[in-house]
Each structure stands twice: as C-alpha cells, then as structure tokens.
Amino acid sequence: MERAADFRRRQEQLEELAVEYFVAADAVDGINEDAEARIQKIRDEQAAAIAEAEAEAQAIIGRMLDTKVTRDEVAERLGIPVREVKRSKAKAEPDAESGDAETATTPTDADESGEQVDAHESYAA
C-alpha cells in the first residue's frame, strides 16, 4: 500500500513539474516575442534617423555646390569620392525643378562678401 501511495505522489509531482515547465517555456516565448518587437522598433527608429541624417548631408552638399565651387573641390573638402557629390547634386535637382523655394537658388554676380564673382565659372563634370 505504501508503494502505491509513493507512486501516486511521484506521478502528481511529475505532473506539477510538467505544468511548471510549460509555464516557464511559455514565458520564454513571450520574452522572445517582446524582445523581437523592441528590436524591430529600434531598427525602424534607426532607419528613420539614418534617412534624416543622409538627407541633411545631401542638402549640405547641395548648399556647398550652390556656393559655385566645383564638385571636385566639394569632394576634396569632405573627403568623399566625386561620384558621391554628383549623386547628391542629382538628388537635389528634382527638388529645385519642383519649385521648392528653399532649395531653388537664383544666381547672383556677387558673393556674400560683396565681391564680384565670375559668372562664367566652369564646373567639373
């Protein structure tokens, strides 16, 4: 009789442990799902921040080109390949064509210091 009672207690203990295991396993799944959701949110924020910073960098390159320096000079000053400057200018041009007042500039014959500049200055291709 005592053996049967021991067997029954052991079976109940094993069932309780199995239930505890499944609760713990479900918790692991929940933790992983939560972590994946947070990781995705961080990746989305990262992508948005990168896009914003890249757009700002492109705009700065465009502003440098608007000062009537050559693409070669802009590339040299920034330590980037000239092809990056060309891409930046190409991206900025559609904005200017769409009539965006902030990106469109009007050429003048005087720079900010009031000195006359050569209106026929050549630009590197």
mmCIF file of N, CA and C in Angstrom, residues 3-19:
data_model
loop_
_atom_site.group_PDB
_atom_site.id
_atom_site.type_symbol
_atom_site.label_atom_id
_atom_site.label_comp_id
_atom_site.label_asym_id
_atom_site.label_seq_id
_atom_site.Cartn_x
_atom_site.Cartn_y
_atom_site.Cartn_z
ATOM 1 N N ARG A 3 3.799 1.569 -1.282
ATOM 2 C CA ARG A 3 4.410 1.721 -2.603
ATOM 3 C C ARG A 3 3.439 2.415 -3.554
ATOM 4 N N ALA A 4 2.203 2.081 -3.474
ATOM 5 C CA ALA A 4 1.199 2.685 -4.345
ATOM 6 C C ALA A 4 1.057 4.174 -4.024
ATOM 7 N N ALA A 5 1.102 4.530 -2.749
ATOM 8 C CA ALA A 5 0.990 5.933 -2.346
ATOM 9 C C ALA A 5 2.216 6.722 -2.810
ATOM 10 N N ASP A 6 3.401 6.126 -2.704
ATOM 11 C CA ASP A 6 4.633 6.769 -3.184
ATOM 12 C C ASP A 6 4.571 6.982 -4.694
ATOM 13 N N PHE A 7 4.074 5.960 -5.393
ATOM 14 C CA PHE A 7 3.953 6.049 -6.849
ATOM 15 C C PHE A 7 3.010 7.192 -7.226
ATOM 16 N N ARG A 8 1.870 7.280 -6.554
ATOM 17 C CA ARG A 8 0.887 8.319 -6.815
ATOM 18 C C ARG A 8 1.472 9.709 -6.535
ATOM 19 N N ARG A 9 2.183 9.879 -5.428
ATOM 20 C CA ARG A 9 2.806 11.167 -5.088
ATOM 21 C C ARG A 9 3.831 11.567 -6.145
ATOM 22 N N ARG A 10 4.598 10.594 -6.585
ATOM 23 C CA ARG A 10 5.607 10.869 -7.605
ATOM 24 C C ARG A 10 4.940 11.297 -8.912
ATOM 25 N N GLN A 11 3.853 10.627 -9.280
ATOM 26 C CA GLN A 11 3.128 10.981 -10.508
ATOM 27 C C GLN A 11 2.553 12.397 -10.405
ATOM 28 N N GLU A 12 1.977 12.737 -9.278
ATOM 29 C CA GLU A 12 1.434 14.077 -9.074
ATOM 30 C C GLU A 12 2.543 15.128 -9.119
ATOM 31 N N GLN A 13 3.680 14.787 -8.492
ATOM 32 C CA GLN A 13 4.818 15.709 -8.502
ATOM 33 C C GLN A 13 5.317 15.919 -9.937
ATOM 34 N N LEU A 14 5.396 14.838 -10.716
ATOM 35 C CA LEU A 14 5.838 14.945 -12.107
ATOM 36 C C LEU A 14 4.856 15.774 -12.936
ATOM 37 N N GLU A 15 3.563 15.602 -12.689
ATOM 38 C CA GLU A 15 2.562 16.400 -13.404
ATOM 39 C C GLU A 15 2.693 17.879 -13.050
ATOM 40 N N GLU A 16 2.898 18.179 -11.771
ATOM 41 C CA GLU A 16 3.074 19.568 -11.349
ATOM 42 C C GLU A 16 4.330 20.171 -11.969
ATOM 43 N N LEU A 17 5.404 19.390 -12.004
ATOM 44 C CA LEU A 17 6.643 19.875 -12.615
ATOM 45 C C LEU A 17 6.469 20.106 -14.116
ATOM 46 N N ALA A 18 5.695 19.232 -14.766
ATOM 47 C CA ALA A 18 5.429 19.405 -16.196
ATOM 48 C C ALA A 18 4.659 20.702 -16.434
ATOM 49 N N VAL A 19 3.675 20.979 -15.579
ATOM 50 C CA VAL A 19 2.915 22.226 -15.697
ATOM 51 C C VAL A 19 3.848 23.420 -15.504
#
